Tab-separated table of C-alpha atoms in Angstrom:
chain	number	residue	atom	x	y	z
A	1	UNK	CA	0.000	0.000	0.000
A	2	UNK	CA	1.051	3.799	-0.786
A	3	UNK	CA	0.476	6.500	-0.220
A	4	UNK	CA	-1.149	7.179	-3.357
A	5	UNK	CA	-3.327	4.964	-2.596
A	6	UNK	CA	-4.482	6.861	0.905
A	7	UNK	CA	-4.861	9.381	-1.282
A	8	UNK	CA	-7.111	7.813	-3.671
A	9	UNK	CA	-9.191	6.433	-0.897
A	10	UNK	CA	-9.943	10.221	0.180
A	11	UNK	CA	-10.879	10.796	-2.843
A	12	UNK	CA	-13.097	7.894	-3.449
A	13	UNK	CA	-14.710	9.235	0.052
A	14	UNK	CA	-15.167	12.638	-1.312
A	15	UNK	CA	-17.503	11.278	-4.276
A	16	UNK	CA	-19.445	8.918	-2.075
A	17	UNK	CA	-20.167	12.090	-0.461
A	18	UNK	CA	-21.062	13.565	-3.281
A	19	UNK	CA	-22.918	10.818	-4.679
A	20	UNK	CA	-24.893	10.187	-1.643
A	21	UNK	CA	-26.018	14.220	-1.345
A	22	UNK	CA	-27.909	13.962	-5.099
A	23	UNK	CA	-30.618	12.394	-3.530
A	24	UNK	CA	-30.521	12.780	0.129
A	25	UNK	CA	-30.052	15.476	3.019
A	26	UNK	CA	-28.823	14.155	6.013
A	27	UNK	CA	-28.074	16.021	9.284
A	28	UNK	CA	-24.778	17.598	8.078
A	29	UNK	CA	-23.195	17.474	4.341
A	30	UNK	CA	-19.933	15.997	5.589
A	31	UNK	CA	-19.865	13.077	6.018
A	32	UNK	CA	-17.601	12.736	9.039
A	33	UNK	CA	-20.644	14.072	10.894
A	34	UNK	CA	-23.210	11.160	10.041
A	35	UNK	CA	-24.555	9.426	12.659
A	36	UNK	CA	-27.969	7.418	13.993
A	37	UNK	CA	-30.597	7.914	11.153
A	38	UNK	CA	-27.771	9.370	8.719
A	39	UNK	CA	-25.682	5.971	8.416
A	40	UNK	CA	-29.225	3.779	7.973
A	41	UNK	CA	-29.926	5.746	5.395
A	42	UNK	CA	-26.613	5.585	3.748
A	43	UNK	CA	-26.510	1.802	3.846
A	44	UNK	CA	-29.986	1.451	2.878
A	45	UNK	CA	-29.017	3.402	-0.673
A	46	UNK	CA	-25.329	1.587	-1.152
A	47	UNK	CA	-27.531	-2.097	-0.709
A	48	UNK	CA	-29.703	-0.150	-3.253
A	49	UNK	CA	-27.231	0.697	-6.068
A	50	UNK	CA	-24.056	-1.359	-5.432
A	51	UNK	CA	-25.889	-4.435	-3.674
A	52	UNK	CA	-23.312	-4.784	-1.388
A	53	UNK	CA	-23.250	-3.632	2.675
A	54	UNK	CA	-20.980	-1.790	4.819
A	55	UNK	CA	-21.162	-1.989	8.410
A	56	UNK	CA	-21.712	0.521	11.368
A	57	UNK	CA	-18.017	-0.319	12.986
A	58	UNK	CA	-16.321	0.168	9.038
A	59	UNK	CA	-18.203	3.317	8.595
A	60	UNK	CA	-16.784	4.957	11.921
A	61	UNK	CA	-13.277	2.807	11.518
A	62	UNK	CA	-12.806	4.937	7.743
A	63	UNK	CA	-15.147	7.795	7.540
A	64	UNK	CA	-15.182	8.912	10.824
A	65	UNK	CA	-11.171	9.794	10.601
A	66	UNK	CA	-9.335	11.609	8.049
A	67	UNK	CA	-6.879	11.423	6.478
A	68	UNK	CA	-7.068	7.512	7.331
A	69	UNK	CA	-3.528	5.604	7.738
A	70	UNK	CA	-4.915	2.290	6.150
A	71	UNK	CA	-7.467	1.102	3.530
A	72	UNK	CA	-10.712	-1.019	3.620
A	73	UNK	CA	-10.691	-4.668	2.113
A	74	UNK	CA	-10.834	-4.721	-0.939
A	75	UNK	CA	-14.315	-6.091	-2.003
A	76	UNK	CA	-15.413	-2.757	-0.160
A	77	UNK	CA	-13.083	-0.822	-1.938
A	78	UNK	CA	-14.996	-2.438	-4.979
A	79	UNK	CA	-18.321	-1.023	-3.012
A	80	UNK	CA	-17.784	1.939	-2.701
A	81	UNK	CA	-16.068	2.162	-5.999
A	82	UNK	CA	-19.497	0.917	-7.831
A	83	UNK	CA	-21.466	3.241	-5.626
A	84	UNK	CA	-20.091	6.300	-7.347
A	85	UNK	CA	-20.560	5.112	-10.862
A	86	UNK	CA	-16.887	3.365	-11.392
A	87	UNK	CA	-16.118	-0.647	-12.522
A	88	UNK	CA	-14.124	-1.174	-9.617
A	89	UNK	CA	-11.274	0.253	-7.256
A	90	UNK	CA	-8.753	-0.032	-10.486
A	91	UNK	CA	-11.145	1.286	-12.275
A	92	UNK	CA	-11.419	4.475	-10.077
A	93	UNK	CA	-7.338	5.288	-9.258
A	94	UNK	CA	-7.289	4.750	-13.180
A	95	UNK	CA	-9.530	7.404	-13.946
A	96	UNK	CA	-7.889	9.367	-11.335
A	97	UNK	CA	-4.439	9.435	-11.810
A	98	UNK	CA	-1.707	11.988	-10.324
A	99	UNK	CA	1.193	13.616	-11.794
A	100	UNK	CA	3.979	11.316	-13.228
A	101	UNK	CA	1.666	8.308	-11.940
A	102	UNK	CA	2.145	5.006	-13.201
A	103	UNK	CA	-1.207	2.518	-12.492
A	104	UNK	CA	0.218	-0.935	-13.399
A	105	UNK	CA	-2.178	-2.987	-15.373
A	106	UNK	CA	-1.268	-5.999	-13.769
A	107	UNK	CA	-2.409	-4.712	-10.484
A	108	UNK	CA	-6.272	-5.401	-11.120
A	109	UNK	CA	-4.745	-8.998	-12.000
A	110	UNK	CA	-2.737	-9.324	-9.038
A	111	UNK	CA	-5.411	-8.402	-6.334
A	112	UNK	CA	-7.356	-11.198	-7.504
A	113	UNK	CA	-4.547	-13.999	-7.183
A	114	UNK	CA	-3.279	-12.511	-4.140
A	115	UNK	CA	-5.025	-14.758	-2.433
A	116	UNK	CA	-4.640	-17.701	-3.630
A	117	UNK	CA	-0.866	-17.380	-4.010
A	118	UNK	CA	-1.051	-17.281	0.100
A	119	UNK	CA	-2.991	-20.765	-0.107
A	120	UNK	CA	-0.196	-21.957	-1.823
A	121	UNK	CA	2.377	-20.802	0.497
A	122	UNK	CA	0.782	-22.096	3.137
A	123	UNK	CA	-0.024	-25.113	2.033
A	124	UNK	CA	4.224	-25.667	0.764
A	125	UNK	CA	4.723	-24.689	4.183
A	126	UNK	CA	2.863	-27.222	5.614
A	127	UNK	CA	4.539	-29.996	3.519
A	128	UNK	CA	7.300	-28.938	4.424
A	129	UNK	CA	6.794	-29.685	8.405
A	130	UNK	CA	5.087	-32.592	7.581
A	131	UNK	CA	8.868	-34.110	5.772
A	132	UNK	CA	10.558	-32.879	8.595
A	133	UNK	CA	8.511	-34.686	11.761
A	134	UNK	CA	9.146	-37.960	9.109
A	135	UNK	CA	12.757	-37.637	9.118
A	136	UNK	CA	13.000	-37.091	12.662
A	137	UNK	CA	10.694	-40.120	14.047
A	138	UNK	CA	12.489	-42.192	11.607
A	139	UNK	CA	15.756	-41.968	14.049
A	140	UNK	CA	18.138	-45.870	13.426
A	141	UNK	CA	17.403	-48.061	16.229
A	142	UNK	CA	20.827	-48.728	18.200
A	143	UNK	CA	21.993	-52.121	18.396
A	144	UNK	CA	23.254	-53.828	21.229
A	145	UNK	CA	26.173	-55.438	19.144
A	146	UNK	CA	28.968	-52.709	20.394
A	147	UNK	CA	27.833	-53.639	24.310
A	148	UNK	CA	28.085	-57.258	24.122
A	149	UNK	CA	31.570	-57.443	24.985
A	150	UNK	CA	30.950	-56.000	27.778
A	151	UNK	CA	28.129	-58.556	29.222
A	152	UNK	CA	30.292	-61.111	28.679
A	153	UNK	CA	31.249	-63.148	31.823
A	154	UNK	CA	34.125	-65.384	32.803
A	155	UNK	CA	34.864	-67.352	35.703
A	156	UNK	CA	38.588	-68.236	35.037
A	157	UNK	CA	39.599	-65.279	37.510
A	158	UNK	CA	36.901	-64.740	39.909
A	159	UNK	CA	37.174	-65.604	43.519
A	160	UNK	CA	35.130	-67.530	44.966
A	161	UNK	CA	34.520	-68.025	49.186
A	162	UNK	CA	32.435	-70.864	50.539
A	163	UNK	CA	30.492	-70.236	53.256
A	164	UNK	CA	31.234	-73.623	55.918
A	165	UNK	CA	28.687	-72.274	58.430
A	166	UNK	CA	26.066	-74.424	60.119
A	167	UNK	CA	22.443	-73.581	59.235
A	168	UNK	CA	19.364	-74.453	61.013
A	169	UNK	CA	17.098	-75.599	58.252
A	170	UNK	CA	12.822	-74.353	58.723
A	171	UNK	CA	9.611	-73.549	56.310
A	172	UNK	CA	9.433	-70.210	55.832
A	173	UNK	CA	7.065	-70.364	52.542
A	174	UNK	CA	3.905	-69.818	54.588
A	175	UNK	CA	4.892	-66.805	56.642
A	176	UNK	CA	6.120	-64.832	53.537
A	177	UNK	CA	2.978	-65.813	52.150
A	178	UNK	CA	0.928	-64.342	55.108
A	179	UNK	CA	3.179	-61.275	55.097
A	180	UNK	CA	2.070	-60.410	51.241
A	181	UNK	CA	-1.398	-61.171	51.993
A	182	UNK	CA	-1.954	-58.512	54.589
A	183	UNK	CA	0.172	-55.947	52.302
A	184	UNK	CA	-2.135	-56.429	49.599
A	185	UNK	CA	-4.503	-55.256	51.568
A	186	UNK	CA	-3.552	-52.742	53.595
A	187	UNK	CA	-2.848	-51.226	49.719
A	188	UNK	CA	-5.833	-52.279	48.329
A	189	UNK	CA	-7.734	-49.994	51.608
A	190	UNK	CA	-5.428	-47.063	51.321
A	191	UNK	CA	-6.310	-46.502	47.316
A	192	UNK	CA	-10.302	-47.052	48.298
A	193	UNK	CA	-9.808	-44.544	51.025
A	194	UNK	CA	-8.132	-42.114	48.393
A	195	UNK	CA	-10.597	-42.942	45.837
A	196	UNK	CA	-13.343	-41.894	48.363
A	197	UNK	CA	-11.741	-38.241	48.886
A	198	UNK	CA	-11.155	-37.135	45.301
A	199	UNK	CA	-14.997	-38.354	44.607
A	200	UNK	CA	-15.890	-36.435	47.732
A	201	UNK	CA	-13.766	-33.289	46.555
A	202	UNK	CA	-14.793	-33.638	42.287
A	203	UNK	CA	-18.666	-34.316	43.286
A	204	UNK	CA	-19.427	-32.196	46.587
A	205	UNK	CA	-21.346	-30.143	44.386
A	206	UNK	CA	-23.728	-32.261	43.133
A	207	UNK	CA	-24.012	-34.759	46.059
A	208	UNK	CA	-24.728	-31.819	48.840
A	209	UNK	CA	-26.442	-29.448	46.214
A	210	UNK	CA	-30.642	-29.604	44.841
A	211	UNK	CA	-31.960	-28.141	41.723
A	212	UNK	CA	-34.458	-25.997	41.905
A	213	UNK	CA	-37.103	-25.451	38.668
A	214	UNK	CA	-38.818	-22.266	37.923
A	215	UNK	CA	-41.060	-21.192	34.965
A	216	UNK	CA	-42.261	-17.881	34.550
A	217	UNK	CA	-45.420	-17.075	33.144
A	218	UNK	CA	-47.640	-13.729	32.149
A	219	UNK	CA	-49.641	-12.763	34.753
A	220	UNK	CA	-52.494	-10.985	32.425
A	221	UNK	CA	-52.222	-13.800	29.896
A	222	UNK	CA	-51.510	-17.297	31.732
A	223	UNK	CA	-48.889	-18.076	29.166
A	224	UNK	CA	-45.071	-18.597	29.044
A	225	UNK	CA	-43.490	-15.614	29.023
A	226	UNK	CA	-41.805	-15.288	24.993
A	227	UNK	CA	-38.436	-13.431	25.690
A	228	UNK	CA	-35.646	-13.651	27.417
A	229	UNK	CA	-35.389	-13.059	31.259
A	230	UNK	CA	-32.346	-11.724	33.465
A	231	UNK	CA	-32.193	-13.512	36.997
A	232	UNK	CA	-30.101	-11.782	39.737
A	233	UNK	CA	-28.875	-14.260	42.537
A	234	UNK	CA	-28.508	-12.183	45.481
A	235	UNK	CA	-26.197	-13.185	48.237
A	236	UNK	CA	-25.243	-11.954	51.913
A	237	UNK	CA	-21.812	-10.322	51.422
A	238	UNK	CA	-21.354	-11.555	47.905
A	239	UNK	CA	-22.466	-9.263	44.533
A	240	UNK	CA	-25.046	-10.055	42.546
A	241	UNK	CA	-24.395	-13.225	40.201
A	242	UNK	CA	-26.200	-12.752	36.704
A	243	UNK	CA	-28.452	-15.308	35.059
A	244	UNK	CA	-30.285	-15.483	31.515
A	245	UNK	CA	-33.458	-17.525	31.432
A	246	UNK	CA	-34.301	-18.612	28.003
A	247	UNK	CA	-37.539	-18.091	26.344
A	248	UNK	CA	-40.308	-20.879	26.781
A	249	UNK	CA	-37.178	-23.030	29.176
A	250	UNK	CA	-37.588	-23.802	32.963
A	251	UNK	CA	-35.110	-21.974	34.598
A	252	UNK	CA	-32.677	-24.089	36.580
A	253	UNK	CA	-30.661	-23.419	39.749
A	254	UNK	CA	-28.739	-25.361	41.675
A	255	UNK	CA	-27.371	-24.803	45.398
A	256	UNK	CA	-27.082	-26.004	48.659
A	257	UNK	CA	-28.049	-22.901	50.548
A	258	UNK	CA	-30.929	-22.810	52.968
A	259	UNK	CA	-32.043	-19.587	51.391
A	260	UNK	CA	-32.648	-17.884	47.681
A	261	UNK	CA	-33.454	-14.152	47.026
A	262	UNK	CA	-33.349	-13.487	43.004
A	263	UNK	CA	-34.548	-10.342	41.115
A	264	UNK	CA	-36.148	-11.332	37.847
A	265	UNK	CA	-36.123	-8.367	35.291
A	266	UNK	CA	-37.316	-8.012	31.398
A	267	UNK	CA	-37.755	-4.358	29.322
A	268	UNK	CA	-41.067	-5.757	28.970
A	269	UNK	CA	-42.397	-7.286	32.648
A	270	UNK	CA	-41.991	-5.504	35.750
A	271	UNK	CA	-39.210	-5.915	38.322
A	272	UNK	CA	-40.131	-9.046	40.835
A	273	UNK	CA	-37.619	-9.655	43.816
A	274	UNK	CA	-39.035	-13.641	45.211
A	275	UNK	CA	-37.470	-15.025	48.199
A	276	UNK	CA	-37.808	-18.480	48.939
A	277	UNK	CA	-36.996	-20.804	51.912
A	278	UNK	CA	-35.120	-23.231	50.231
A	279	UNK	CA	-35.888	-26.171	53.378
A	280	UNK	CA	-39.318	-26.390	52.774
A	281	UNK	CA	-39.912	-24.908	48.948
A	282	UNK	CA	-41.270	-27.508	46.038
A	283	UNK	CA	-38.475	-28.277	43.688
A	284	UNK	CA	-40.336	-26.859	40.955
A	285	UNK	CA	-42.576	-23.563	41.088
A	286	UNK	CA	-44.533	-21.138	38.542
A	287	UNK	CA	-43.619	-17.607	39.229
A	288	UNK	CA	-46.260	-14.451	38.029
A	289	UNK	CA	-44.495	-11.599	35.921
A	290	UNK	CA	-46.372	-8.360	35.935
A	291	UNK	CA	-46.516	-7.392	32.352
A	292	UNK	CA	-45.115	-3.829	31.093
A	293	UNK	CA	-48.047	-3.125	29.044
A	294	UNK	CA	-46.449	0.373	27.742
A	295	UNK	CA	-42.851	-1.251	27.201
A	296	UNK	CA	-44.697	-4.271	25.358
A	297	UNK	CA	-46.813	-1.270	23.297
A	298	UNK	CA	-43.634	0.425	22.588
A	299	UNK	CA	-41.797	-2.550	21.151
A	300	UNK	CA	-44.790	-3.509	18.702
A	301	UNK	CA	-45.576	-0.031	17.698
A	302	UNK	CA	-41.730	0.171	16.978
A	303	UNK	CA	-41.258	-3.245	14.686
A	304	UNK	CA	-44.766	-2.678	13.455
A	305	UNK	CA	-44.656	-1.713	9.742
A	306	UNK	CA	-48.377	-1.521	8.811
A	307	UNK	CA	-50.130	2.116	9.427
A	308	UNK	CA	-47.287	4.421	9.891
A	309	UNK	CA	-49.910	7.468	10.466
A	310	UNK	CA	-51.246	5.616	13.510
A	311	UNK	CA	-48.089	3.932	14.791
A	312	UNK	CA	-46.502	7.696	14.626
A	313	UNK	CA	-49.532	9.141	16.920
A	314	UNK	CA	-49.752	6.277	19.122
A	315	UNK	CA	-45.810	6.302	19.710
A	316	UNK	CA	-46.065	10.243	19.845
A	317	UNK	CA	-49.509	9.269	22.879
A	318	UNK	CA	-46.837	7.051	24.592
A	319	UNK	CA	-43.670	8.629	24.983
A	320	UNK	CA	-43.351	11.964	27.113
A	321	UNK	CA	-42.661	15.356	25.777
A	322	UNK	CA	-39.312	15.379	27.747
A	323	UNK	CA	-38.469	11.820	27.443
A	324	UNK	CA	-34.662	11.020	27.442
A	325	UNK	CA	-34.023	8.372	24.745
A	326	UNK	CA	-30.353	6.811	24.340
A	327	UNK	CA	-29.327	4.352	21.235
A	328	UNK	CA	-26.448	2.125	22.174
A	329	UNK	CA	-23.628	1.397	19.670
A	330	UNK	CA	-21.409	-1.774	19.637
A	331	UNK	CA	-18.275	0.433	18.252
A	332	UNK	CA	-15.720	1.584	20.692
A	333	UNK	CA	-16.006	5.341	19.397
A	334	UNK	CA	-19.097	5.886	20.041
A	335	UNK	CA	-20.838	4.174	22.802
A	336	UNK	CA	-24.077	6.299	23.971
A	337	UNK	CA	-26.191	8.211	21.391
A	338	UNK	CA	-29.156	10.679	22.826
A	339	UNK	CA	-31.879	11.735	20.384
A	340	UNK	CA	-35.156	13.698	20.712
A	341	UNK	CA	-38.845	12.111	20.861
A	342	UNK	CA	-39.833	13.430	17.516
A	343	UNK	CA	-36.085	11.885	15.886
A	344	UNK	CA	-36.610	8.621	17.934
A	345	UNK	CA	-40.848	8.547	16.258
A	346	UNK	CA	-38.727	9.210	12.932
A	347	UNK	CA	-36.427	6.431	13.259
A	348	UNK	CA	-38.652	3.466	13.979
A	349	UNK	CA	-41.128	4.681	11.732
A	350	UNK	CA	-38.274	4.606	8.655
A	351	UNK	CA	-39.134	1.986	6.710
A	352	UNK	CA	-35.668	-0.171	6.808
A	353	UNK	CA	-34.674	-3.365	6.921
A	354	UNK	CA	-32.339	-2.073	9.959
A	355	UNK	CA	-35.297	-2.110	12.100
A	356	UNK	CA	-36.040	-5.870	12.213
A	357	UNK	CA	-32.597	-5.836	14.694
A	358	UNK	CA	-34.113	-2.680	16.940
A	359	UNK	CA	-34.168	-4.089	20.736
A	360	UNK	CA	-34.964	-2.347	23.405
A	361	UNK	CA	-32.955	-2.535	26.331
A	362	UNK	CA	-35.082	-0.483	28.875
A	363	UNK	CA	-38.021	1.881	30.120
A	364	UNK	CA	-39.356	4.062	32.799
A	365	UNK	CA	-42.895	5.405	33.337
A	366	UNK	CA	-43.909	8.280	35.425
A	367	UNK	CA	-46.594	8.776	37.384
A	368	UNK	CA	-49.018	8.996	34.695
A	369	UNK	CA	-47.633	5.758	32.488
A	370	UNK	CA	-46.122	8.031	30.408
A	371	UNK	CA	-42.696	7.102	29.108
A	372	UNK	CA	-40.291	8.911	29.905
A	373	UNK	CA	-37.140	6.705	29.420
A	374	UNK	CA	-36.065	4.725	26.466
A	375	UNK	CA	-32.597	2.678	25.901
A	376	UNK	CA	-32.132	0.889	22.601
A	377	UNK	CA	-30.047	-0.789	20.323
A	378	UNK	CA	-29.267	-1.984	16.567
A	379	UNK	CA	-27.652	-4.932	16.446
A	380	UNK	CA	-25.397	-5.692	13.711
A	381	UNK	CA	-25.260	-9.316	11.871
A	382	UNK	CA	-21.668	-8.532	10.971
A	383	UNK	CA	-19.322	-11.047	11.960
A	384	UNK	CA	-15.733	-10.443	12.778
A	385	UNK	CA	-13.045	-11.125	10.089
């Protein structure tokens, strides 16, 4: 890479810019400044004309920063490249070309077999290993022809002395006999002994420990609750350890306290705290959940993509005047995102294919079930490289 080429890529930035502004008018022209609605929209139109995608974290990663010290992959090079009306990325420095610039032709060439030139490598590197563990387990086997001198014995100039002592002659087959017995065993009762501990210490868990079965159900609707549950274990002196019970699944815990105190919370059922004595509770138990009609209003009105006129006033009924709203980014630039009620109505009433991802993370009510929190989140089906 050169620095030509960094070069190029700001350039190729500047007419996506361009491009994008024919038809459009986001929130600033620059497009350093998109953010929220802006980048939806942006990678609604490049699906659109260049039927390919770019992600949330590779828009902030390149457009975000300039001048950038590195480029995208290529295929999104290629993108970007179709996006503003050119063949490819060759295509575009081609057309482009600086003073006393020379674009090899082979280059276009080259990108392509890039590639598979590295599968080759590593595949001759691999072969390579392979001969080298085969010459080394192949080692000769020594013989013992250079050592048998050595084990050879002679008697011509050894010494012998004769013992001419008296012996008392006696049986002693049967107490040797006796002596192995009882070794055996003592052995034999020292390994079950051992055996015994390690069980004790691998399976304390389970052998002093009970499971414990909870469903949750709707309290309005008698049903299992559809969604996904977060189950605080709360313990004296200890923090809080974090559960997830899965939708439609018994919720499982196992412990050999006396005692349980869990918080079960979802953005759509109310907060429960249950405590429990654990001596004389039934093994399994149904447990009520307090449905969050407004959060549970909120949600549908917000995937919902029939009526926008009366999902927009019925959103617009819901949420508070001064309600503080916060979108939640999985990039490391920019975490937290506040908006408006009128921008957030705007949002979920686009209609993208971004929104079948919207999740929302939270809500408060006040006084008069008016909402006047929201926290939510796009999630992204990109998948790390």
């Amino acid at each position: 890479m050169s620095d030509l080429d960094l070069l190029h890529f700001e350039q190729l930035k500047n007419e996506v810019q361009t491009q994008y502004l024919v038809n459009h008018t986001p929130s600033f022209d620059h497009i350093s400044k998109w953010k929220g609605i802006d980048i939806i929209y942006f990678q609604e139109d490049l699906r659109k004309y260049a039927k390919g995608n770019i992600s949330e974290k590779t828009f902030y990663t390149y457009f975000k920063n300039s001048p950038v010290t590195k480029l995208p992959r290529i295929d999104m090079l290629n993108i970007l490249s179709v996006y503003t009306g050119y063949v490819s990325w060759y295509d575009f420095k081609k057309k482009h070309l600086f003073a006393d610039e020379i674009l090899k032709e082979s280059e276009e060439t080259n990108e392509n077999l890039a590639g598979e030139l590295e599968k080759v490598i590593e595949n001759t590197e691999n072969t390579e290993q392979e001969t080298r563990k085969d010459i080394l387990v192949q080692k000769p086997l020594k013989t013992t022809a250079e050592n048998s001198n050595l084990q050879i014995s002679t008697t011509d100039n050894q010494n012998t002395n004769t013992n001419k002592g008296v012996f008392s002659t006696y049986d002693t087959t049967e107490q040797k006999s006796t002596i192995s017995i009882v070794k055996k065993y003592i052995w034999l009762g020292i390994s079950v002994i051992l055996a015994v501990l390690v069980g004790l210490l691998v399976f304390k868990e389970e052998l002093f420990s009970k499971k414990f079965y909870y469903s949750f159900v709707d309290a309005d609707r008698n049903s299992r609750i559809n969604a996904e549950l977060q189950v605080q274990i709360l313990k004296e002196n200890e923090s809080p350890i974090l559960y997830t019970a899965k939708p439609n699944e018994e919720f499982v815990y196992t412990t050999k306290s006396k005692t349980l105190t869990m918080v079960v919370s979802s953005p759509y059922y109310k907060t429960d705290t249950i405590q429990r004595n654990l001596e004389t509770a039934p093994e399994k138990e149904t447990i009520e959940l307090k449905p969050n009609d407004y959060a549970i209003m909120l949600f549908y009105y917000s995937k919902s993509i029939k009526d926008l006129k009366r999902k927009r006033e019925s959103l617009n009924y819901l949420i508070s005047d001064n309600a503080l709203i916060y979108q939640v980014y999985n990039n490391e630039t920019y975490g937290v995102e506040t908006m408006d009620k009128q921008r957030y109505i705007n949002l979920v009433t686009l209609p993208s294919t971004s929104l079948e991802n919207l999740e929302v993370i939270d809500t408060k009510n006040d006084k008069n079930n008016k909402i006047i929190m929201i926290k939510f989140k796009i999630a992204t089906d990109e998948k790390p490289k």
